Coordinates of C-alpha atoms in Angstrom, one line a residue:
M13 CA 37.9 -1.3 -4.4
A14 CA 38.8 -4.6 -6.1
L15 CA 36.1 -6.5 -8.1
P16 CA 35.0 -9.6 -5.5
N17 CA 35.6 -13.0 -6.8
Y18 CA 32.4 -14.2 -8.1
Y19 CA 31.5 -17.8 -7.4
S20 CA 31.1 -20.3 -10.3
H21 CA 28.2 -23.0 -10.1
F22 CA 30.6 -24.3 -13.4
P23 CA 34.1 -23.9 -12.2
Q24 CA 35.4 -26.5 -14.6
R25 CA 33.4 -24.8 -17.4
K26 CA 35.9 -23.1 -20.6
S27 CA 35.2 -22.3 -24.1
V28 CA 34.2 -26.0 -25.7
W29 CA 36.5 -25.0 -28.6
N30 CA 39.6 -25.4 -27.2
G31 CA 41.1 -23.2 -29.7
Q32 CA 39.4 -25.2 -32.8
E33 CA 36.6 -24.3 -35.2
G34 CA 33.2 -25.7 -33.9
S35 CA 29.8 -26.2 -35.1
A36 CA 26.4 -27.0 -33.9
D37 CA 23.3 -27.5 -35.6
V38 CA 21.8 -24.3 -33.5
V39 CA 24.0 -21.6 -32.4
V40 CA 22.4 -19.7 -29.4
I41 CA 23.6 -16.4 -28.4
G42 CA 23.5 -15.7 -24.5
S43 CA 22.8 -17.8 -21.8
G44 CA 20.3 -15.9 -19.9
I45 CA 16.8 -17.9 -19.2
G46 CA 15.6 -17.3 -22.4
G47 CA 18.8 -18.4 -24.0
L48 CA 18.8 -21.3 -21.8
C49 CA 15.2 -22.7 -22.4
C50 CA 15.8 -22.3 -26.2
G51 CA 18.9 -24.0 -26.0
G52 CA 17.3 -27.0 -23.6
L53 CA 13.9 -27.5 -25.6
L54 CA 16.0 -27.8 -29.1
A55 CA 18.8 -30.5 -27.2
R56 CA 15.4 -32.4 -26.3
Y57 CA 13.8 -32.4 -29.8
G58 CA 17.3 -33.6 -30.8
E59 CA 19.0 -30.9 -32.4
D60 CA 22.9 -30.3 -31.9
V61 CA 22.7 -26.8 -29.7
V62 CA 25.4 -24.9 -28.0
V63 CA 24.9 -22.0 -25.8
L64 CA 27.7 -19.3 -26.1
E65 CA 27.9 -17.2 -23.1
S66 CA 30.5 -14.0 -22.8
H67 CA 30.7 -14.7 -19.0
D68 CA 32.2 -17.2 -16.6
L69 CA 28.5 -17.6 -15.0
P70 CA 25.4 -18.5 -17.1
G71 CA 22.3 -17.1 -16.2
G72 CA 22.7 -13.8 -17.5
A73 CA 20.5 -11.5 -15.1
A74 CA 19.4 -14.4 -13.4
H75 CA 22.8 -15.4 -12.1
S76 CA 24.0 -16.2 -8.8
F77 CA 27.1 -15.6 -7.2
E78 CA 29.0 -16.2 -4.1
I79 CA 31.3 -13.6 -1.5
K80 CA 32.6 -14.6 1.8
G81 CA 30.3 -17.5 1.7
Y82 CA 27.1 -15.6 1.2
K83 CA 25.3 -16.6 -2.1
F84 CA 23.6 -13.7 -3.9
D85 CA 20.6 -13.2 -6.3
S86 CA 21.6 -10.8 -8.8
G87 CA 17.7 -10.8 -10.3
P88 CA 14.8 -13.0 -10.0
S89 CA 13.5 -13.4 -6.7
L90 CA 9.9 -13.7 -6.4
F91 CA 8.2 -16.6 -8.6
S92 CA 5.1 -18.6 -8.7
G93 CA 3.8 -21.4 -10.4
F94 CA 6.7 -23.7 -10.7
N95 CA 4.4 -26.4 -9.4
S96 CA 1.9 -25.8 -12.0
R97 CA 0.8 -28.3 -14.6
G98 CA -0.9 -28.0 -18.1
P99 CA -1.3 -26.2 -20.6
Q100 CA -2.0 -22.8 -18.7
A101 CA 1.3 -23.5 -16.3
N102 CA 4.1 -21.2 -15.6
P103 CA 6.0 -21.7 -19.4
L104 CA 9.6 -22.1 -16.8
A105 CA 7.7 -24.9 -15.1
Q106 CA 6.8 -26.5 -19.2
V107 CA 10.6 -26.2 -20.0
L108 CA 11.7 -27.9 -16.9
D109 CA 9.0 -30.4 -17.3
A110 CA 10.1 -31.3 -20.7
L111 CA 14.1 -31.4 -19.6
G112 CA 13.1 -34.0 -16.9
E113 CA 14.1 -31.5 -14.1
S114 CA 12.4 -30.5 -10.7
L115 CA 12.7 -27.3 -8.7
P116 CA 11.8 -27.6 -5.2
C117 CA 10.8 -24.3 -3.7
V118 CA 9.7 -22.9 -0.6
N119 CA 5.9 -21.8 -0.1
Y120 CA 4.9 -18.6 1.3
D121 CA 2.0 -15.9 0.9
S122 CA 2.8 -12.6 1.9
W123 CA 5.1 -9.7 1.3
M124 CA 6.0 -6.4 3.5
V125 CA 4.5 -3.3 2.2
Y126 CA 6.3 0.1 3.4
L127 CA 4.1 3.2 2.0
P128 CA 3.2 6.7 2.4
E129 CA -0.2 5.6 4.4
G130 CA 1.7 3.2 6.7
E131 CA 3.4 -0.4 6.8
F132 CA 1.5 -3.4 6.4
L133 CA 2.1 -7.5 5.4
S134 CA 0.2 -8.2 2.3
R135 CA -1.5 -11.5 1.8
I136 CA -2.0 -13.1 -1.6
G137 CA -5.3 -14.5 -2.0
P138 CA -9.2 -13.5 -2.7
T139 CA -9.9 -11.6 0.9
E140 CA -6.9 -11.2 2.2
F141 CA -6.5 -7.5 1.3
Y142 CA -9.9 -6.4 2.4
K143 CA -8.1 -5.3 5.8
D144 CA -5.4 -3.7 4.2
L145 CA -8.0 -1.5 2.5
D146 CA -10.6 -1.0 5.3
K147 CA -7.3 0.5 7.5
Y148 CA -5.8 2.5 4.4
A149 CA -8.2 3.4 1.9
S150 CA -11.9 5.2 1.5
K151 CA -14.9 4.0 2.9
N152 CA -15.7 2.6 -0.7
A153 CA -12.5 0.8 -1.2
V154 CA -13.5 -2.3 -0.2
H155 CA -16.6 -2.4 -2.5
E156 CA -14.0 -1.0 -5.4
W157 CA -11.7 -3.9 -5.2
K158 CA -14.6 -6.6 -5.0
K159 CA -16.1 -4.6 -8.3
L160 CA -12.8 -5.2 -10.1
L161 CA -11.7 -8.6 -9.1
D162 CA -15.6 -9.5 -10.4
A163 CA -14.8 -7.9 -13.7
I164 CA -11.3 -8.9 -14.3
L165 CA -11.1 -12.7 -12.7
P166 CA -13.7 -13.9 -15.0
L167 CA -11.4 -12.9 -18.2
S168 CA -8.8 -15.2 -16.8
A169 CA -10.1 -18.0 -18.7
A170 CA -9.7 -16.2 -22.4
A171 CA -6.1 -15.0 -21.1
M172 CA -4.9 -18.6 -20.2
A173 CA -6.8 -20.2 -22.8
L174 CA -3.8 -19.8 -25.4
P175 CA -0.6 -21.1 -23.3
P176 CA 2.1 -18.6 -23.6
L177 CA 4.3 -21.0 -25.0
S178 CA 2.0 -21.2 -28.1
I179 CA 2.6 -17.9 -29.4
R180 CA 5.2 -16.6 -31.7
A181 CA 5.8 -13.9 -34.2
D182 CA 5.2 -15.4 -37.8
M183 CA 2.4 -17.0 -39.3
G184 CA 3.5 -20.3 -37.5
V185 CA 1.1 -19.0 -35.1
L186 CA -1.8 -20.3 -36.6
S187 CA -0.9 -23.5 -36.3
T188 CA 0.4 -23.1 -32.9
S189 CA -2.2 -21.3 -31.4
A190 CA -5.3 -20.2 -33.4
A191 CA -5.7 -23.7 -34.8
R192 CA -4.8 -25.7 -31.8
Y193 CA -6.5 -23.8 -29.0
A194 CA -9.4 -22.4 -31.0
P195 CA -11.7 -24.8 -28.8
S196 CA -10.4 -24.0 -25.4
L197 CA -10.9 -20.0 -26.6
F198 CA -14.2 -20.7 -27.9
K199 CA -15.2 -22.8 -24.7
S200 CA -14.0 -19.6 -22.4
F201 CA -16.3 -17.3 -24.5
L202 CA -19.3 -19.4 -23.9
Q203 CA -18.4 -19.7 -20.1
M204 CA -18.3 -16.2 -19.6
G205 CA -21.5 -15.2 -21.8
P206 CA -21.9 -12.2 -24.6
Q207 CA -21.1 -9.7 -21.9
G208 CA -17.9 -11.3 -20.9
A209 CA -17.1 -12.2 -24.2
L210 CA -17.4 -8.7 -25.3
A211 CA -14.8 -7.6 -22.3
A212 CA -12.5 -10.5 -23.2
T213 CA -11.7 -8.1 -26.5
K214 CA -9.9 -5.6 -23.9
L215 CA -7.5 -8.1 -23.1
L216 CA -5.4 -6.6 -25.8
R217 CA -5.6 -3.3 -24.5
P218 CA -4.3 -1.0 -21.9
F219 CA -5.5 -2.1 -18.4
S220 CA -6.2 1.2 -17.1
E221 CA -8.9 1.1 -19.7
I222 CA -10.6 -1.6 -17.8
V223 CA -9.9 0.1 -14.2
D224 CA -11.2 3.6 -16.0
S225 CA -14.6 1.7 -17.3
L226 CA -15.6 0.6 -13.8
E227 CA -15.1 4.3 -12.8
L228 CA -13.0 3.3 -9.8
K229 CA -12.2 6.5 -7.5
D230 CA -10.1 5.4 -4.5
P231 CA -6.6 6.9 -4.8
F232 CA -5.1 3.8 -2.7
I233 CA -6.9 1.3 -5.2
R234 CA -5.3 3.2 -8.3
N235 CA -2.0 3.6 -6.8
W236 CA -2.0 0.1 -5.8
V237 CA -2.9 -1.4 -9.3
D238 CA -0.1 0.7 -10.7
L239 CA 2.2 -0.2 -8.4
L240 CA 1.0 -4.0 -9.1
A241 CA 1.4 -3.4 -13.0
F242 CA 4.9 -1.4 -12.5
L243 CA 6.1 -4.8 -10.8
L244 CA 5.0 -7.2 -13.4
A245 CA 6.0 -5.1 -16.7
G246 CA 8.1 -2.0 -15.7
V247 CA 5.0 0.3 -17.0
K248 CA 2.1 1.9 -15.1
S249 CA -1.5 0.4 -15.6
N250 CA -1.9 2.5 -18.8
G251 CA 1.3 0.9 -20.1
I252 CA 0.2 -2.6 -19.7
L253 CA -1.5 -5.2 -21.6
S254 CA -4.6 -6.2 -19.6
A255 CA -3.8 -9.8 -20.5
E256 CA -0.9 -9.3 -18.2
M257 CA -2.6 -8.1 -15.4
V258 CA -5.7 -10.4 -15.8
Y259 CA -3.0 -13.5 -15.9
M260 CA -1.1 -12.1 -12.6
F261 CA -4.6 -11.3 -10.7
A262 CA -5.6 -14.8 -11.4
E263 CA -2.8 -16.3 -9.7
W264 CA -2.5 -13.9 -6.8
Y265 CA -6.0 -13.5 -6.0
K266 CA -7.4 -16.9 -6.2
P267 CA -8.4 -19.1 -3.4
G268 CA -5.0 -21.6 -2.3
C269 CA -2.6 -19.2 -4.3
S270 CA 0.9 -19.2 -2.9
L271 CA 4.1 -17.6 -4.1
E272 CA 7.6 -19.7 -4.1
Y273 CA 11.1 -19.7 -3.9
P274 CA 13.7 -22.4 -4.8
V275 CA 15.9 -23.7 -2.6
H276 CA 19.5 -22.6 -2.7
G277 CA 18.6 -19.5 -4.5
S278 CA 17.4 -18.4 -7.6
G279 CA 20.7 -20.0 -9.1
A280 CA 19.3 -23.2 -8.7
L281 CA 16.6 -22.4 -11.5
V282 CA 19.9 -21.6 -13.4
D283 CA 21.6 -25.1 -12.7
A284 CA 18.2 -26.9 -13.4
L285 CA 17.8 -25.7 -17.1
V286 CA 21.7 -26.2 -17.6
R287 CA 21.5 -29.8 -16.4
G288 CA 18.2 -30.4 -18.1
M289 CA 20.1 -29.3 -21.9
E290 CA 23.4 -30.9 -21.0
K291 CA 21.1 -34.0 -20.4
F292 CA 19.9 -34.1 -24.3
G293 CA 23.1 -33.1 -25.2
G294 CA 23.2 -29.5 -25.7
R295 CA 26.7 -27.9 -24.9
L296 CA 27.2 -24.7 -22.8
S297 CA 30.6 -22.4 -23.5
L298 CA 31.1 -20.1 -21.1
G299 CA 33.8 -17.2 -21.7
S300 CA 33.0 -17.2 -25.4
H301 CA 32.2 -13.8 -26.7
V302 CA 30.5 -13.5 -29.8
E303 CA 31.9 -11.0 -31.8
K304 CA 29.5 -11.1 -34.9
I305 CA 27.3 -13.0 -36.8
I306 CA 28.4 -14.2 -40.0
V307 CA 25.8 -14.1 -43.0
E308 CA 26.6 -15.7 -46.3
N309 CA 24.0 -15.0 -49.0
D310 CA 21.3 -13.6 -46.9
R311 CA 21.9 -16.7 -44.4
A312 CA 23.0 -16.8 -40.6
T313 CA 25.9 -19.5 -41.1
G314 CA 27.6 -19.2 -38.0
V315 CA 29.3 -16.9 -35.5
K316 CA 32.7 -15.5 -34.7
L317 CA 34.2 -15.2 -31.2
R318 CA 36.4 -12.3 -29.6
N319 CA 39.1 -14.7 -29.8
G320 CA 39.0 -15.2 -33.4
Q321 CA 37.1 -18.7 -33.9
F322 CA 34.5 -19.5 -36.3
I323 CA 31.4 -21.5 -34.6
R324 CA 29.4 -22.7 -37.9
A325 CA 25.9 -23.1 -37.4
K326 CA 24.2 -25.8 -39.9
K327 CA 20.4 -24.9 -39.2
A328 CA 19.8 -21.6 -37.2
V329 CA 21.7 -18.8 -35.3
V330 CA 19.6 -17.2 -32.1
S331 CA 20.3 -14.4 -30.5
N332 CA 19.0 -14.2 -27.0
A333 CA 20.5 -10.5 -27.1
S334 CA 18.6 -7.2 -26.8
M335 CA 17.7 -5.9 -30.7
W336 CA 20.4 -3.2 -30.0
D337 CA 22.8 -5.7 -29.3
T338 CA 21.7 -8.1 -32.1
L339 CA 22.0 -5.5 -34.5
K340 CA 25.7 -4.6 -33.6
L341 CA 26.7 -8.1 -34.3
L342 CA 25.4 -8.1 -37.5
P343 CA 26.7 -6.8 -40.9
K344 CA 25.3 -3.2 -41.8
E345 CA 25.0 -4.0 -45.3
V346 CA 22.4 -7.2 -44.8
V347 CA 20.0 -5.9 -42.1
P348 CA 16.8 -4.5 -43.5
K349 CA 16.2 -0.6 -43.3
S350 CA 13.2 -1.3 -41.8
Y351 CA 14.1 -3.2 -38.7
V352 CA 17.4 -0.7 -38.4
D353 CA 14.6 1.8 -38.0
R354 CA 12.2 0.1 -35.8
V355 CA 15.5 -0.9 -33.1
N356 CA 16.5 3.1 -33.2
S357 CA 12.9 4.2 -32.6
T358 CA 12.2 1.8 -29.7
L359 CA 12.5 3.2 -26.6
Q360 CA 14.6 2.5 -23.9
C361 CA 13.8 2.4 -20.1
E362 CA 16.2 3.4 -17.3
S363 CA 19.2 1.4 -15.8
F364 CA 19.4 0.1 -11.7
M365 CA 20.9 0.8 -8.9
H366 CA 21.8 -2.8 -6.9
L367 CA 22.7 -3.6 -3.2
H368 CA 23.9 -6.7 -2.0
L369 CA 24.5 -7.0 1.9
G370 CA 25.3 -10.0 4.0
F371 CA 25.4 -9.1 7.5
D372 CA 24.8 -10.6 11.0
A373 CA 21.1 -11.7 11.8
E374 CA 21.3 -11.2 15.3
G375 CA 18.8 -8.7 17.2
L376 CA 16.5 -8.9 13.9
R377 CA 12.8 -9.7 14.5
E378 CA 12.0 -13.9 14.2
D379 CA 9.0 -13.0 12.1
L380 CA 11.3 -11.4 9.3
G381 CA 9.6 -11.9 5.5
I382 CA 11.5 -12.6 2.8
H383 CA 10.2 -9.5 0.7
H384 CA 9.7 -5.9 1.1
I385 CA 8.5 -3.0 -0.9
V386 CA 9.3 0.4 -0.4
V387 CA 7.4 3.3 -2.2
N388 CA 8.4 6.8 -1.0
D389 CA 6.0 9.0 -2.8
W390 CA 2.8 8.2 -4.5
D391 CA 2.4 11.5 -6.1
R392 CA 5.7 11.4 -7.8
G393 CA 4.5 7.7 -9.7
V394 CA 6.2 4.5 -9.1
D395 CA 7.9 5.0 -12.0
A396 CA 10.0 7.8 -10.7
D397 CA 13.6 7.5 -9.8
Q398 CA 14.9 7.3 -6.1
N399 CA 11.0 6.4 -5.4
V400 CA 10.5 2.4 -5.3
V401 CA 12.9 0.1 -3.5
L402 CA 12.3 -3.6 -3.4
I403 CA 14.2 -5.6 -1.4
S404 CA 14.6 -9.3 -1.1
V405 CA 16.3 -11.4 2.3
P406 CA 16.4 -14.9 0.6
S407 CA 17.7 -16.8 3.7
V408 CA 15.0 -16.5 5.6
L409 CA 13.2 -19.1 3.5
S410 CA 16.8 -21.1 2.3
P411 CA 19.3 -20.7 5.4
D412 CA 22.1 -22.1 3.1
L413 CA 22.3 -19.1 1.3
A414 CA 24.5 -17.3 4.5
P415 CA 26.5 -18.8 6.8
P416 CA 24.8 -19.8 10.2
G417 CA 23.5 -16.8 11.9
K418 CA 23.5 -14.5 8.9
H419 CA 21.3 -13.1 6.5
V420 CA 21.8 -12.1 2.7
L421 CA 20.2 -9.2 0.9
H422 CA 19.4 -7.9 -2.8
A423 CA 18.2 -4.1 -2.9
Y424 CA 17.2 -2.7 -5.8
T425 CA 15.8 0.1 -7.9
P426 CA 13.6 -1.6 -10.6
G427 CA 14.5 0.1 -13.6
T428 CA 14.4 3.9 -12.4
E429 CA 17.7 4.9 -12.4
P430 CA 18.7 7.5 -15.3
F431 CA 21.7 5.8 -16.8
E432 CA 22.7 9.8 -18.3
L433 CA 23.7 10.3 -14.8
W434 CA 26.1 8.0 -15.0
E435 CA 27.1 7.8 -18.7
G436 CA 31.0 8.4 -19.5
L437 CA 32.2 8.4 -15.9
D438 CA 35.5 6.7 -14.7
R439 CA 34.8 4.4 -12.2
R440 CA 37.9 4.9 -10.6
S441 CA 37.2 8.7 -10.1
S442 CA 36.0 10.3 -7.1
E443 CA 33.2 11.7 -8.9
Y444 CA 31.6 8.4 -9.2
K445 CA 32.2 7.2 -5.9
K446 CA 30.7 10.5 -4.8
L447 CA 27.8 9.8 -6.8
K448 CA 27.7 5.8 -6.1
A449 CA 27.4 6.9 -2.7
E450 CA 24.5 9.7 -2.9
R451 CA 22.6 7.4 -5.5
S452 CA 22.7 3.9 -2.8
E453 CA 21.2 6.0 -0.2
V454 CA 17.6 5.7 -1.2
M455 CA 18.3 2.3 -0.7
W456 CA 20.4 2.0 2.1
R457 CA 17.4 4.4 3.9
A458 CA 15.0 1.4 2.4
V459 CA 16.7 -1.4 4.1
E460 CA 17.1 0.1 7.2
R461 CA 13.5 0.9 7.5
A462 CA 12.7 -3.0 6.4
L463 CA 15.2 -4.4 8.9
G464 CA 14.2 -1.9 11.7
P465 CA 16.4 -1.5 14.4
G466 CA 18.2 -4.4 15.2
F467 CA 20.1 -3.4 12.0
S468 CA 23.4 -1.4 11.2
R469 CA 25.6 -0.7 8.4
D470 CA 28.5 -1.7 10.8
K471 CA 26.8 -5.6 11.1
C472 CA 27.7 -5.9 7.3
D473 CA 30.3 -8.5 6.6
V474 CA 29.4 -7.6 2.7
K475 CA 28.6 -4.4 0.9
L476 CA 28.2 -4.1 -2.7
V477 CA 26.7 -1.3 -4.2
G478 CA 26.0 -1.7 -8.1
T479 CA 25.4 1.2 -10.5
P480 CA 24.0 1.4 -14.0
L481 CA 27.8 1.0 -15.3
T482 CA 28.2 -2.1 -13.1
H483 CA 25.1 -3.4 -14.3
K484 CA 26.0 -2.9 -17.9
S485 CA 29.7 -4.5 -17.5
C486 CA 28.0 -7.6 -15.7
I487 CA 25.3 -7.8 -18.0
V488 CA 26.3 -7.8 -21.9
V489 CA 23.0 -6.0 -22.8
E490 CA 22.0 -2.4 -23.9
I491 CA 20.0 -0.8 -21.4
L492 CA 16.9 -2.3 -21.1
L493 CA 14.2 -2.0 -23.5
F494 CA 11.0 -0.1 -23.2
L495 CA 8.4 -1.5 -26.1
A496 CA 5.3 0.8 -27.0
L497 CA 2.4 -0.8 -26.3
E498 CA 1.4 -2.1 -29.5
S499 CA 4.5 -4.0 -29.7
Q500 CA 3.8 -6.2 -26.7
L501 CA 1.3 -8.6 -28.7
L502 CA 2.8 -11.7 -26.4
L503 CA 5.2 -12.7 -28.6
L504 CA 8.1 -14.6 -27.4
V505 CA 10.5 -15.0 -31.0
V506 CA 10.8 -12.7 -33.4
P507 CA 12.4 -14.0 -37.1
L508 CA 14.7 -11.7 -38.9
S509 CA 14.5 -10.8 -42.4
L510 CA 17.6 -12.8 -42.8
T511 CA 17.0 -16.6 -43.2
H512 CA 18.0 -18.9 -40.0
L513 CA 18.3 -15.9 -37.3
F514 CA 16.0 -15.4 -34.7
R515 CA 16.1 -13.4 -32.0
F516 CA 14.3 -13.5 -28.7
L517 CA 12.6 -10.5 -27.5
N518 CA 14.8 -9.3 -24.6
T519 CA 12.6 -6.6 -23.5
R520 CA 11.9 -4.7 -20.0
S521 CA 8.1 -6.8 -19.3
F522 CA 10.0 -10.3 -20.2
L523 CA 12.8 -9.4 -17.6
M524 CA 10.6 -7.4 -15.0
L525 CA 8.2 -10.5 -15.0
L526 CA 11.6 -12.5 -14.4
E527 CA 12.3 -10.1 -11.7
F528 CA 8.9 -10.5 -9.9
E529 CA 7.0 -13.2 -10.9
C530 CA 8.2 -15.7 -13.4
I531 CA 4.5 -16.6 -13.7
A532 CA 4.6 -16.5 -17.7
G533 CA 6.8 -15.0 -20.6
R534 CA 4.1 -12.7 -21.7

């Protein structure tokens, strides 16, 4: 099967260099969300910046594409906090605000959940979950859930006292975080009292320690907490920082909370970031594959493209690639052994399976929601392969994403597909096609369960199955990385030992956060 013709929001864009050597104050490698935010803010504050993207579409894992009139999201689909303002606002909302860009969204407050115990519509808010606990959990479950909320919601003041955008990985954190926000931290501790302030010290510990300290026994609650942690960061509650979970609980279980989906799809977020960057003179160069970072006298001075062109960086090079891919771009002799050892010792997570469908909406229920979560077996764990499937039908909120009377759908297994099953396979071989059909069946069954008897595979105008090999070819990045807990300390930018070279953390935590929330770059 031939690869589809992917729709570009930027059909007129080519490399901005026209075969000539170019230069910029700052060269950013990669136009994912992190790269575009970096480029936009640098341009906003007067730097001459260019963002180099290997593909013909910006957005990285957040890009959108169109086939036969169906506009598909490739990654992010569940968002909240775009309308928030102030120091504790969604960092993406802060970036868009700084760039003078708005992002119209549709608000909603629920998603469908399909569990071994049954299926139900899960609503966010302080009390909505009680009815589900009454039906599917033990008689003590409501009491235990209240106990959990009572323990962690007061901690949200401390979790939110340091805005995510103020956190950095060098000594500059003393000025951007510690000094500037010390009053708000101190105030939050006073409000919580001695016991609460002591509990706040657990924010940088695994969330499971808080759950265990409360002696929560109900299996449904324990499983649900693991599921929330996995959706937020790609790990269970024993592998996620309490600060992340407390932040999420504060967003999802407070009065008046809501979820958001961008009008015109997640590609609208990418469009807004590109518009904002270019408004202040920043440049986006598509089809510009960086082959190596040029280092002279221990200073990153620019990049060399695959076509041989050299782009000089007058002030800095910023890599939005993973640590493995960034390492490949650097000359071996200039990279400190300590950094190489750190990269080589960092564990990697699994990959993804994707299913993109465009289909006839006739016969489907009218109250079909946008999001559906399927868990097949609690005993296997939410991080087991072929066990959890996430489904998004964004055309129910933004009908322009599909032709009239049609729907667009994206289903995927969230970072649980073993890459070794696929490594080395020829994508044209019968072995690959057979494995592709076998491993995608779990997504098809989940879609059939979520959409009901009104759906059939024969009603699909578009059927696209993506494997780990597809994922790797479409996103120039190594298998998503899984950082050990001690390395997840809310760091957004890591300065390398080389001067004038910085790398954004392209971590599983950050990407999974974009996949499911976009409430904070934590």
